[in-house]
Coordinates of C-alpha atoms and ligand atoms in Angstrom, one line a residue:
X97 CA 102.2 29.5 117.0
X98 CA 100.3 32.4 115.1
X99 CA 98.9 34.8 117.1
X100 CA 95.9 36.8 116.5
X101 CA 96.0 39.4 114.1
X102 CA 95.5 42.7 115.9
X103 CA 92.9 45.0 114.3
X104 CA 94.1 48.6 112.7
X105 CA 90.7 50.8 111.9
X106 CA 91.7 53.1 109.2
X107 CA 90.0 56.0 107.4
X108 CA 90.7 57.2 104.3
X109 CA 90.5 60.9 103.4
X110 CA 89.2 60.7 99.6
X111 CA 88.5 57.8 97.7
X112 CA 89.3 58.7 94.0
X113 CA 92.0 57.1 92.2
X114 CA 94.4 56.8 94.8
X115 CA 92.4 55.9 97.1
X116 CA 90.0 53.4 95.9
X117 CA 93.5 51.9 95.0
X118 CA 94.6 51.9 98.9
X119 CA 91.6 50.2 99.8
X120 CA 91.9 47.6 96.6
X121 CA 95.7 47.0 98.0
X122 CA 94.6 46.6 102.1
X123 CA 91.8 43.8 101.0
X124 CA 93.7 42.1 98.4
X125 CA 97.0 42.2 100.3
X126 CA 96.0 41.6 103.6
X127 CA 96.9 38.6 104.6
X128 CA 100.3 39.5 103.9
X129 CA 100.3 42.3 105.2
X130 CA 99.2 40.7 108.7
X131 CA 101.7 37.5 108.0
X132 CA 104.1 40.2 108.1
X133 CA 103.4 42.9 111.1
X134 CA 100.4 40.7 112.7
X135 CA 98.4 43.6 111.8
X136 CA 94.8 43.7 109.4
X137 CA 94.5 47.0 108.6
X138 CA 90.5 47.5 107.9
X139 CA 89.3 50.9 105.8
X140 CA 86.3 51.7 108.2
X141 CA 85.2 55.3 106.6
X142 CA 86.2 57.4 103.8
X143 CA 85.7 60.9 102.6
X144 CA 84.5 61.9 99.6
X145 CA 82.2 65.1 98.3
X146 CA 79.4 62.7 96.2
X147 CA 78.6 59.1 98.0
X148 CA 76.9 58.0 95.2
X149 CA 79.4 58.5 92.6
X150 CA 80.0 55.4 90.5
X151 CA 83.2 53.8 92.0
X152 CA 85.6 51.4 90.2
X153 CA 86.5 49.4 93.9
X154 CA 83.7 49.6 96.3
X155 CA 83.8 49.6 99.5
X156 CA 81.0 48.3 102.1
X157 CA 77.5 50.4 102.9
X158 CA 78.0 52.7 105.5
X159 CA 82.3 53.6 104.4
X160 CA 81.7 56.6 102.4
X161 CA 80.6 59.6 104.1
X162 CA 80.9 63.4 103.3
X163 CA 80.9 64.3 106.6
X164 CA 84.8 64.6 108.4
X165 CA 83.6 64.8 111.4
X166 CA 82.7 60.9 111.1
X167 CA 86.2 60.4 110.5
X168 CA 87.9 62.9 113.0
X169 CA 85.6 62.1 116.1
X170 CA 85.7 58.1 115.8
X171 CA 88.1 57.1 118.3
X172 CA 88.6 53.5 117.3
X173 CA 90.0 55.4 114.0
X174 CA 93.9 54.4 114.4
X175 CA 95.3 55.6 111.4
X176 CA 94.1 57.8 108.3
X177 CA 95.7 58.5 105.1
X178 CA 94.6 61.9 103.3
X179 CA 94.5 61.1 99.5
X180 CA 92.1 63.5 98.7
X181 CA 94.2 66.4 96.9
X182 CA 94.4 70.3 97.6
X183 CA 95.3 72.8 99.8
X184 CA 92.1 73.0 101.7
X185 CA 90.0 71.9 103.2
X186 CA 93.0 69.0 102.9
X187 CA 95.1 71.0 105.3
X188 CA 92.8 71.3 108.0
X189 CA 91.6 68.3 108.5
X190 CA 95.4 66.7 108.6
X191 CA 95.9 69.3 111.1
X192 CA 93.5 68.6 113.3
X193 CA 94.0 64.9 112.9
X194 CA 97.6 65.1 114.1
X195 CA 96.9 67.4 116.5
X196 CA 94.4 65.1 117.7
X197 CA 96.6 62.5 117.9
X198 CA 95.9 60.1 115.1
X199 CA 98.9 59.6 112.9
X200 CA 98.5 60.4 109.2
X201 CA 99.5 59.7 105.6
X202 CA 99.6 61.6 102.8
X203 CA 100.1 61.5 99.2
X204 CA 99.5 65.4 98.7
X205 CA 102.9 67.0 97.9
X206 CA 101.6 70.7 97.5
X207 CA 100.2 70.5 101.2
X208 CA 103.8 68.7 102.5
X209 CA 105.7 71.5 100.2
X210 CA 103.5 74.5 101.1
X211 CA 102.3 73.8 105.2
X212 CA 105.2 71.1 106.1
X213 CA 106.4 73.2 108.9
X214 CA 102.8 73.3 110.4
X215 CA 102.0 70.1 109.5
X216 CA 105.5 68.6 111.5
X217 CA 104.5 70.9 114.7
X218 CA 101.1 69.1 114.7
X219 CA 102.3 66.0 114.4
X220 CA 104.6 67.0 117.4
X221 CA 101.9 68.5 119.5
X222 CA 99.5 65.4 119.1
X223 CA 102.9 62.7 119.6
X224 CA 102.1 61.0 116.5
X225 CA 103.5 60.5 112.8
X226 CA 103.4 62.2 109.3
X227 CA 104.3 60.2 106.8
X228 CA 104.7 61.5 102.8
X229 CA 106.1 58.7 101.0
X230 CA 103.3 58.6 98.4
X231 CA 104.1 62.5 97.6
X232 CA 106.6 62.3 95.8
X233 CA 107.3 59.6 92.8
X234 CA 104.7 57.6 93.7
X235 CA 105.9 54.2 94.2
X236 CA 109.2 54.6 94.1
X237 CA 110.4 54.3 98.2
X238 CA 112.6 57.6 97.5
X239 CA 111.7 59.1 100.8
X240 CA 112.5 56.3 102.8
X241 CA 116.0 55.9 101.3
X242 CA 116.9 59.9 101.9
X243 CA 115.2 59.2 105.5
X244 CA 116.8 55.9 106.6
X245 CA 119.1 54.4 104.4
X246 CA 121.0 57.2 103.7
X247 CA 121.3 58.8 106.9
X248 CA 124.7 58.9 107.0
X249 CA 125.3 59.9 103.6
X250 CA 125.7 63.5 102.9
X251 CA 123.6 63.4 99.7
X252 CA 124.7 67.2 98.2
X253 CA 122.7 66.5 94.7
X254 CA 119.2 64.9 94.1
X255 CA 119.1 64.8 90.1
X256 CA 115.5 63.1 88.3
X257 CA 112.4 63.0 86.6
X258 CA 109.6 63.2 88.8
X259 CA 106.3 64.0 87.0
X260 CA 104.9 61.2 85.6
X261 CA 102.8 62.9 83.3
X262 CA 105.0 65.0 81.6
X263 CA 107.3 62.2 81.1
X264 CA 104.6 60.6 79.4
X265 CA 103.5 63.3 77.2
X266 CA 107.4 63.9 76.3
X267 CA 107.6 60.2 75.2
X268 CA 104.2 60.1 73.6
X269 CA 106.2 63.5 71.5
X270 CA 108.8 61.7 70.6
X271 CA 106.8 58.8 69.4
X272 CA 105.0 61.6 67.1
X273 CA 101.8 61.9 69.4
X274 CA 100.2 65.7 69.5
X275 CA 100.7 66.9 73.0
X276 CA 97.0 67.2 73.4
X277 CA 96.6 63.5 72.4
X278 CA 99.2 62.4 74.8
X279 CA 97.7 65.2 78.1
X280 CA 94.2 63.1 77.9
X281 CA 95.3 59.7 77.5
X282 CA 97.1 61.0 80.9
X283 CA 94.3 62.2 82.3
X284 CA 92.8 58.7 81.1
X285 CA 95.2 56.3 83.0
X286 CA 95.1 58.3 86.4
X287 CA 98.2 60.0 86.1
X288 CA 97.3 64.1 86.0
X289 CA 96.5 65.8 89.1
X290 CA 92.6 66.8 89.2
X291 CA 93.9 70.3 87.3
X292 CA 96.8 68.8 84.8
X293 CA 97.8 72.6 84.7
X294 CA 99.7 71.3 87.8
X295 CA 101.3 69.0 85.5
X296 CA 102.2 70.3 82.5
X297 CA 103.2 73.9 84.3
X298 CA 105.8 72.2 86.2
X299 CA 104.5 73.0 89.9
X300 CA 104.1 69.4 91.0
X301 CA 107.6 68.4 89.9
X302 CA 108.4 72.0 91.7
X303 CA 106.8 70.6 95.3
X304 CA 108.3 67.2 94.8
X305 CA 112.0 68.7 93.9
X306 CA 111.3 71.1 97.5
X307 CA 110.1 67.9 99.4
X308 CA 113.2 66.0 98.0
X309 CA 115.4 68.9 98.8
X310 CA 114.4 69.4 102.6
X311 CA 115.0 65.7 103.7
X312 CA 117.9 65.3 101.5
X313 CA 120.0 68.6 103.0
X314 CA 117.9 68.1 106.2
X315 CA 116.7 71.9 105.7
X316 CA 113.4 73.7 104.9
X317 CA 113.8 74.2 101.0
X318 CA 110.2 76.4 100.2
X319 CA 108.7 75.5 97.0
X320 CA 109.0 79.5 96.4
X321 CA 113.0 78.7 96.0
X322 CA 112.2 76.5 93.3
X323 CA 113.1 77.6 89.6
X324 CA 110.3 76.3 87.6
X325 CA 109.5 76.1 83.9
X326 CA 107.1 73.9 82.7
X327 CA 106.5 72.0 79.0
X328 CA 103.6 74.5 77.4
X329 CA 106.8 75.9 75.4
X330 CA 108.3 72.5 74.5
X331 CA 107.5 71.9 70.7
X332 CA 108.0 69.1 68.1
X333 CA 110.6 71.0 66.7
X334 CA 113.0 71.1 69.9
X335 CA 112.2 66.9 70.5
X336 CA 112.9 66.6 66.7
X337 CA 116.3 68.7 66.9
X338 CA 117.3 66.7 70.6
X339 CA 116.7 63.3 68.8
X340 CA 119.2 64.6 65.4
X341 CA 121.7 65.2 68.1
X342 CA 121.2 61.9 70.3
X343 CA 119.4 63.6 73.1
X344 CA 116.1 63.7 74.3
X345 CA 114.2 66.2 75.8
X346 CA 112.5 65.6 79.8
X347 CA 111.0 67.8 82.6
X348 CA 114.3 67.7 85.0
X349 CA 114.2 68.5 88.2
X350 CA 117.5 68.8 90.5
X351 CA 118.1 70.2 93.4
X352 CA 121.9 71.1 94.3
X353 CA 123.8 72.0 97.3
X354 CA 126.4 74.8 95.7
X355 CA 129.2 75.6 99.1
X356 CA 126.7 74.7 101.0
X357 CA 123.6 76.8 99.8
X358 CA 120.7 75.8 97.8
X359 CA 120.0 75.4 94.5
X360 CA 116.6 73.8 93.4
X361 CA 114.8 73.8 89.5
X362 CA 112.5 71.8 87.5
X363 CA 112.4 72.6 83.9
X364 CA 112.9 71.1 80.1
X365 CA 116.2 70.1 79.0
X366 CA 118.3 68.1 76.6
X367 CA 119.4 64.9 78.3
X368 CA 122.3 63.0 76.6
X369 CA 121.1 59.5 75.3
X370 CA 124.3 57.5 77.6
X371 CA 122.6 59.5 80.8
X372 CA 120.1 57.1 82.9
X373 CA 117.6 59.9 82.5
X374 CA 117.6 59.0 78.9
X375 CA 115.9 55.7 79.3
X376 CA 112.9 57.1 81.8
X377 CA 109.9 56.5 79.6
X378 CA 106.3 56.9 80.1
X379 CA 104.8 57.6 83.1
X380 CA 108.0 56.3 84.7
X381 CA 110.3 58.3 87.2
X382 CA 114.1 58.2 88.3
X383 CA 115.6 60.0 91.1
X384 CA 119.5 60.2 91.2
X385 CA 121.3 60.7 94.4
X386 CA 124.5 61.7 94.9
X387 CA 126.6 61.8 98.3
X388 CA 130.2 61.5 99.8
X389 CA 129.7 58.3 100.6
X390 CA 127.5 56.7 98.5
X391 CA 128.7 58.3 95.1
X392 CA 125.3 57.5 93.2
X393 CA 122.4 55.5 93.7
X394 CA 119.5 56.0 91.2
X395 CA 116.0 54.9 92.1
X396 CA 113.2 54.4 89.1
X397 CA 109.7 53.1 88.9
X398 CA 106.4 54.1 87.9
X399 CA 105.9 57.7 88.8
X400 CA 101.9 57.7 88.5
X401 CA 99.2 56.2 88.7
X402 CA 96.6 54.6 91.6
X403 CA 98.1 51.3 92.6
X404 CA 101.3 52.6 92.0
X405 CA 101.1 55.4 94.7
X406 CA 98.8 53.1 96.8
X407 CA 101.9 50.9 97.2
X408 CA 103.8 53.8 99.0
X409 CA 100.5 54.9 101.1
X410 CA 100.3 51.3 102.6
X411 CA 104.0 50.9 103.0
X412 CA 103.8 53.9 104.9
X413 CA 100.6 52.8 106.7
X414 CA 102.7 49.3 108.1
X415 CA 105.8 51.5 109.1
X416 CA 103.4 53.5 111.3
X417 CA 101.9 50.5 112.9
X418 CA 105.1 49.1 113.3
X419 CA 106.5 52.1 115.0
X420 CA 104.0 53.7 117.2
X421 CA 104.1 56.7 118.5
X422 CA 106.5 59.0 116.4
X423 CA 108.3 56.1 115.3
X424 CA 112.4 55.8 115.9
X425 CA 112.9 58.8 113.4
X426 CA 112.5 62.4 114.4
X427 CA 109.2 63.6 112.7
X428 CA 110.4 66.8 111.0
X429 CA 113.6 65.5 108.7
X430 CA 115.1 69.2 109.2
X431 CA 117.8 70.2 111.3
X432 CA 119.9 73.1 110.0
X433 CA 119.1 76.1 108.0
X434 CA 120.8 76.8 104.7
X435 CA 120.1 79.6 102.3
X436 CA 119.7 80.0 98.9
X437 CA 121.9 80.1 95.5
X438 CA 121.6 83.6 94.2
X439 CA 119.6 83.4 90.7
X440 CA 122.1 83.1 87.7
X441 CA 124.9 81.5 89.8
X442 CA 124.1 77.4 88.9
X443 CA 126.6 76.5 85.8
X444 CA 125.4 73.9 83.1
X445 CA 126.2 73.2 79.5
X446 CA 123.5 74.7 77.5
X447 CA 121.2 74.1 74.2
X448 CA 120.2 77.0 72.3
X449 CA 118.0 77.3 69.6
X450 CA 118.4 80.7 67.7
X451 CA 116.3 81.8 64.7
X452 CA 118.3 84.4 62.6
X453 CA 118.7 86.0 59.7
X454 CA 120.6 83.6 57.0
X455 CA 123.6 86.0 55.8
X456 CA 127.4 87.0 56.5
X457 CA 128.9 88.4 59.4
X458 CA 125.7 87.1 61.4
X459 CA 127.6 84.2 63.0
X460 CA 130.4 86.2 64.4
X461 CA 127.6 88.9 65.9
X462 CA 126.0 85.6 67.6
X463 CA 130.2 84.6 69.0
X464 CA 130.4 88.3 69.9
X465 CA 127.4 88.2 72.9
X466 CA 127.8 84.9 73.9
X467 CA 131.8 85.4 74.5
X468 CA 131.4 88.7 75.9
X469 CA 129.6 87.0 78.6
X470 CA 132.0 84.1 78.7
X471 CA 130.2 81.6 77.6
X472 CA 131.7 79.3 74.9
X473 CA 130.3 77.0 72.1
X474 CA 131.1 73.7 72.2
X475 CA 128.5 72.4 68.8
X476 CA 126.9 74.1 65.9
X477 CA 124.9 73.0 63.7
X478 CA 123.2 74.9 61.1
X479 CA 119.5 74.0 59.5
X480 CA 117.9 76.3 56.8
X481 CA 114.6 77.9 57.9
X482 CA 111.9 79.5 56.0
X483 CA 113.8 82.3 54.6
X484 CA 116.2 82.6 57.8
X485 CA 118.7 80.0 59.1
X486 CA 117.9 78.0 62.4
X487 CA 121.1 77.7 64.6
X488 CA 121.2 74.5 66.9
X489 CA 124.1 75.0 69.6
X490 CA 125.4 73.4 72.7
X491 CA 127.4 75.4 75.0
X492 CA 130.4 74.8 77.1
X493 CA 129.7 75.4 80.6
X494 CA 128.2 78.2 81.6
X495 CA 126.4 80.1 84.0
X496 CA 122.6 80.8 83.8
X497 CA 122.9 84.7 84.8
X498 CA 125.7 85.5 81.8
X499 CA 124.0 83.1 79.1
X500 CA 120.5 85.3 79.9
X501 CA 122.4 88.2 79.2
X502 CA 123.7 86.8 76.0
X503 CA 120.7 85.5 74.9
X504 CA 119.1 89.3 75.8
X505 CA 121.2 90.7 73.7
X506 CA 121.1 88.0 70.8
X507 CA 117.4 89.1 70.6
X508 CA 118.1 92.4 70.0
X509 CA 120.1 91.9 67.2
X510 CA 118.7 93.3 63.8
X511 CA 119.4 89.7 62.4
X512 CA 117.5 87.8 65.5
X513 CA 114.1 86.4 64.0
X514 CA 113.1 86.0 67.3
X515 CA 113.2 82.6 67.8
X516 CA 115.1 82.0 70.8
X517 CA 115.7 79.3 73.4
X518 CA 117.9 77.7 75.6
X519 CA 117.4 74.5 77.6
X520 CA 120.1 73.2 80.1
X521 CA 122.0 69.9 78.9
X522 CA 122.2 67.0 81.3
X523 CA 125.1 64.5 80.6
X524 CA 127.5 62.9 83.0
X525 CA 130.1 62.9 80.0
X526 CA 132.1 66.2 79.3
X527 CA 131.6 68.1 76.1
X528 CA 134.7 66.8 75.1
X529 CA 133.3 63.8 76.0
X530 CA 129.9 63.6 73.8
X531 CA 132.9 64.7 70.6
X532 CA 131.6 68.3 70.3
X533 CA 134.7 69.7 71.7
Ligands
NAP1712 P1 91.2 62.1 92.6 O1 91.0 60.8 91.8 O2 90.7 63.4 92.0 O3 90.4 61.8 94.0 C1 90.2 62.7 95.0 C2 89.3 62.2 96.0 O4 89.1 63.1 97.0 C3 87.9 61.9 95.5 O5 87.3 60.7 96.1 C4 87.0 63.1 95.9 O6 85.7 62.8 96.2 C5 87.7 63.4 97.2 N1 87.7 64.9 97.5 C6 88.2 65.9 96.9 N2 87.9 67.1 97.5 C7 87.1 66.8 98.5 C8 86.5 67.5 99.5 N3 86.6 68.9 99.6 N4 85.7 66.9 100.5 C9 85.6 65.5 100.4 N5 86.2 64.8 99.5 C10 87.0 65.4 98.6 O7 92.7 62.3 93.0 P2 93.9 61.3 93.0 O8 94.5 61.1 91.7 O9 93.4 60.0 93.8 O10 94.9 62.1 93.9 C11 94.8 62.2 95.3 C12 96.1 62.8 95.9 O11 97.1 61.9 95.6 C13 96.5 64.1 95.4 O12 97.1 64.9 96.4 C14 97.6 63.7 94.3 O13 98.5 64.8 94.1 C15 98.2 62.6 95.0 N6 98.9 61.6 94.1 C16 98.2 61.2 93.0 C17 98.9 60.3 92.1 C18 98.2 59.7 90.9 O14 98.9 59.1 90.1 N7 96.9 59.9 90.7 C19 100.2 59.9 92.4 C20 100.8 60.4 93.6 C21 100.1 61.3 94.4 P3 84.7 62.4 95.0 O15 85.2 61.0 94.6 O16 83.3 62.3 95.6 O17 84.9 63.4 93.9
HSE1713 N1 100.3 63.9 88.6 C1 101.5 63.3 89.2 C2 102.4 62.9 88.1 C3 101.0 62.1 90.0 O1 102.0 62.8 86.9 O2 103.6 62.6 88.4 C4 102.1 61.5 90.8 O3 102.5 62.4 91.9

């Protein structure tokens, strides 16, 4: 026999596209979701700055309100899920929420990767749960993997895309879109945070990679750690010279354990056509994992979007009210404290893309800094330029500190045009591998 289906009143902090998506999800799903916990989870208030803004999923009279304090002093409130964006006033009011006592949500990955520790000692203080699943690749359950599954695991590299967005606008590239065509259709589907700069600058792959990190070594990786490069400097002319050598250029992010220390970076690079990460198109998202155990398990899904992330909020609504309390997990996944990879020390194959001038001797010159600092070529090819020669090579590996210094010198050559790049090279095959050896 069925029993009655025990009510959860539940608040939503912002109601823009994510969360007029949460509330679409909780109505249209809800009988499952009760067949399966015994719970009906009902959106009873929601913050928002304008009530009268035109809404694409409306809720009853009486839900919206600008007010937080309608939200924070309701008691029957059980559960609220902050999809409303920003550091503040974002920050406070989850504070005092989970200091409160009521359990929260949230899909805001600068907050998690800027105020976690805060955040966790609230959620301590007021005996209650923080969940973040949304906050990072969006539908894909990434967090709960790292958290649960793989507890046991000894994950020791987190490799992926993670921006949706610049995913998109890198495939949209490829496909011979401009890049500001491709940034507002974007913006258009839902995908761009509320300032794309965020985007497109790399910072919310950077507070997704630090999120990743810190529950997959179990210690507090700061966003600050993270190396981060963005895709302003990513132009036609490095997607056209990735796809002539079978490669395609993404926003990577990884995050590494080195003997036992910390490297984490997001930025461009060449990915190798065989590598999963090849195939991520779109607003789509992978995330690689690799531990002792395990060897590699690679998660992908759509990265972006309303429905999409409101599919993680809502998962992580039922855990809650499956688990009361702080649930059978401790609330904070860190436990130890590791430090840092000093800058420069993180190997990879590289890419480099070096204007100069088109006469003898100028090649050896170019051999001469990059094997002074021990790095080795592993391809060359040659293209002619407007009156200069464009040089398209991929490295051997190498580390980041002596190929900088290379390529410091290579631009102070009198034959350097100026035109000078490198981009890391992610393939799981060797050099010798991909032929180039
Ligand atoms: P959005 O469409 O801009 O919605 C933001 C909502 O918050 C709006 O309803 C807005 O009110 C409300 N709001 C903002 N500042 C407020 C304030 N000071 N006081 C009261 N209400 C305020 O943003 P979104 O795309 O849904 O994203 C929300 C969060 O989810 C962000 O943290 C984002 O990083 C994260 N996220 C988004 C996606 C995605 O694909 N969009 C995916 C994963 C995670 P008004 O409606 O009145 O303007
Ligand atoms: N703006 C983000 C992206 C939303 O494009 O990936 C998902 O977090």
């Amino acid at each position: 026999m069925r029993r009655e289906a025990i009510d959860v009143r539940v608040a939503l902090l912002g109601y823009g596209t994510v969360g007029a998506a949460v509330h679409r999800l909780l109505e249209e799903q809800g009988d499952e979701i009760e067949r399966a916990t015994g719970h009906r989870l009902r959106v009873v208030r929601a913050l928002v700055r304008d009530t009268a803004r035109e809404r694409g999923f409306s809720p009853d009279a009486g839900v919206l309100t600008t007010d937080f304090a309608a939200v924070r002093d309701d008691p029957a409130i059980g559960l609220v899920a902050e999809v409303m964006g920003g550091l503040e006033p974002a920050g406070e009011y989850v504070l005092e929420l989970l200091r409160g006592g009521t359990p929260v949500v949230t899909a805001n990955k600068q907050l998690l990767a800027r105020r976690g520790p805060e955040l966790f000692e609230a959620a301590a203080a007021g005996a209650v749960q923080l969940r973040f699943e949304a906050s990072v690749c969006a539908a894909i359950p990434v967090i709960k993997v790292l958290r649960e599954s793989l507890v046991a695991s000894n994950v020791h590299r987190v490799l992926g895309i993670v921006n949706g967005t610049t995913n998109f606008i890198l495939s949209a590239m490829e496909a011979g879109s401009t890049y500001g065509e491709a940034l507002a259709e974007a913006q258009r589907l839902g995908y761009a945070e509320a300032d794309p700069a965020e985007d497109v600058g790399g910072l919310d792959a950077a507070a997704k990679t630090a999120i990743l990190a810190t529950v997959a070594f179990g210690s507090r990786v700061p966003v600050e750690w993270v190396d981060v490069e963005g895709i302003e400097g990513v132009t036609r002319e490095h997607v056209a010279a990735a796809r002539a050598m079978e490669m395609h250029v993404k926003l990577v992010a990884r995050a590494t354990l080195v003997d036992e220390r910390v490297d984490v970076r997001v930025g461009p690079a060449l990915v190798d056509s065989h590598h999963p990460l090849a195939a991520i198109e779109g607003a789509f998202n992978a995330v690689m994992l690799q531990g002792d155990a395990i060897r590699e398990i690679t998660l992908e899904g759509p990265g972006a979007g309303g429905l999409e992330t409101a599919s993680a909020v809502v998962a992580d609504m039922v855990s809650i009210v499956g688990t009361t309390g702080t649930g059978f997990l401790q609330n904070d996944p860190v436990w130890r404290d590791l430090e840092q990879l000093p800058a420069g020390e993180l190997t990879s194959p590289w890419y480099l893309r070096l204007e100069v001038e088109d006469r003898a001797g100028v090649l050896a010159r170019l051999a001469h800094e990059l094997a002074a600092e021990g790095v080795s070529v592993a391809r060359l090819v040659q293209q002619p330029g407007d009156g200069h020669a464009v040089l398209h090579v991929v490295t051997h590996e190498a580390p980041q500190g002596g190929l900088e210094r290379a390529l410091a010198a290579i631009r102070s050559l009198p034959e350097s045009r100026g035109g000078v790049s490198a981009l890391p090279v992610v393939s799981d095959r060797g050099i010798e591998d991909l032929g180039w050896a």
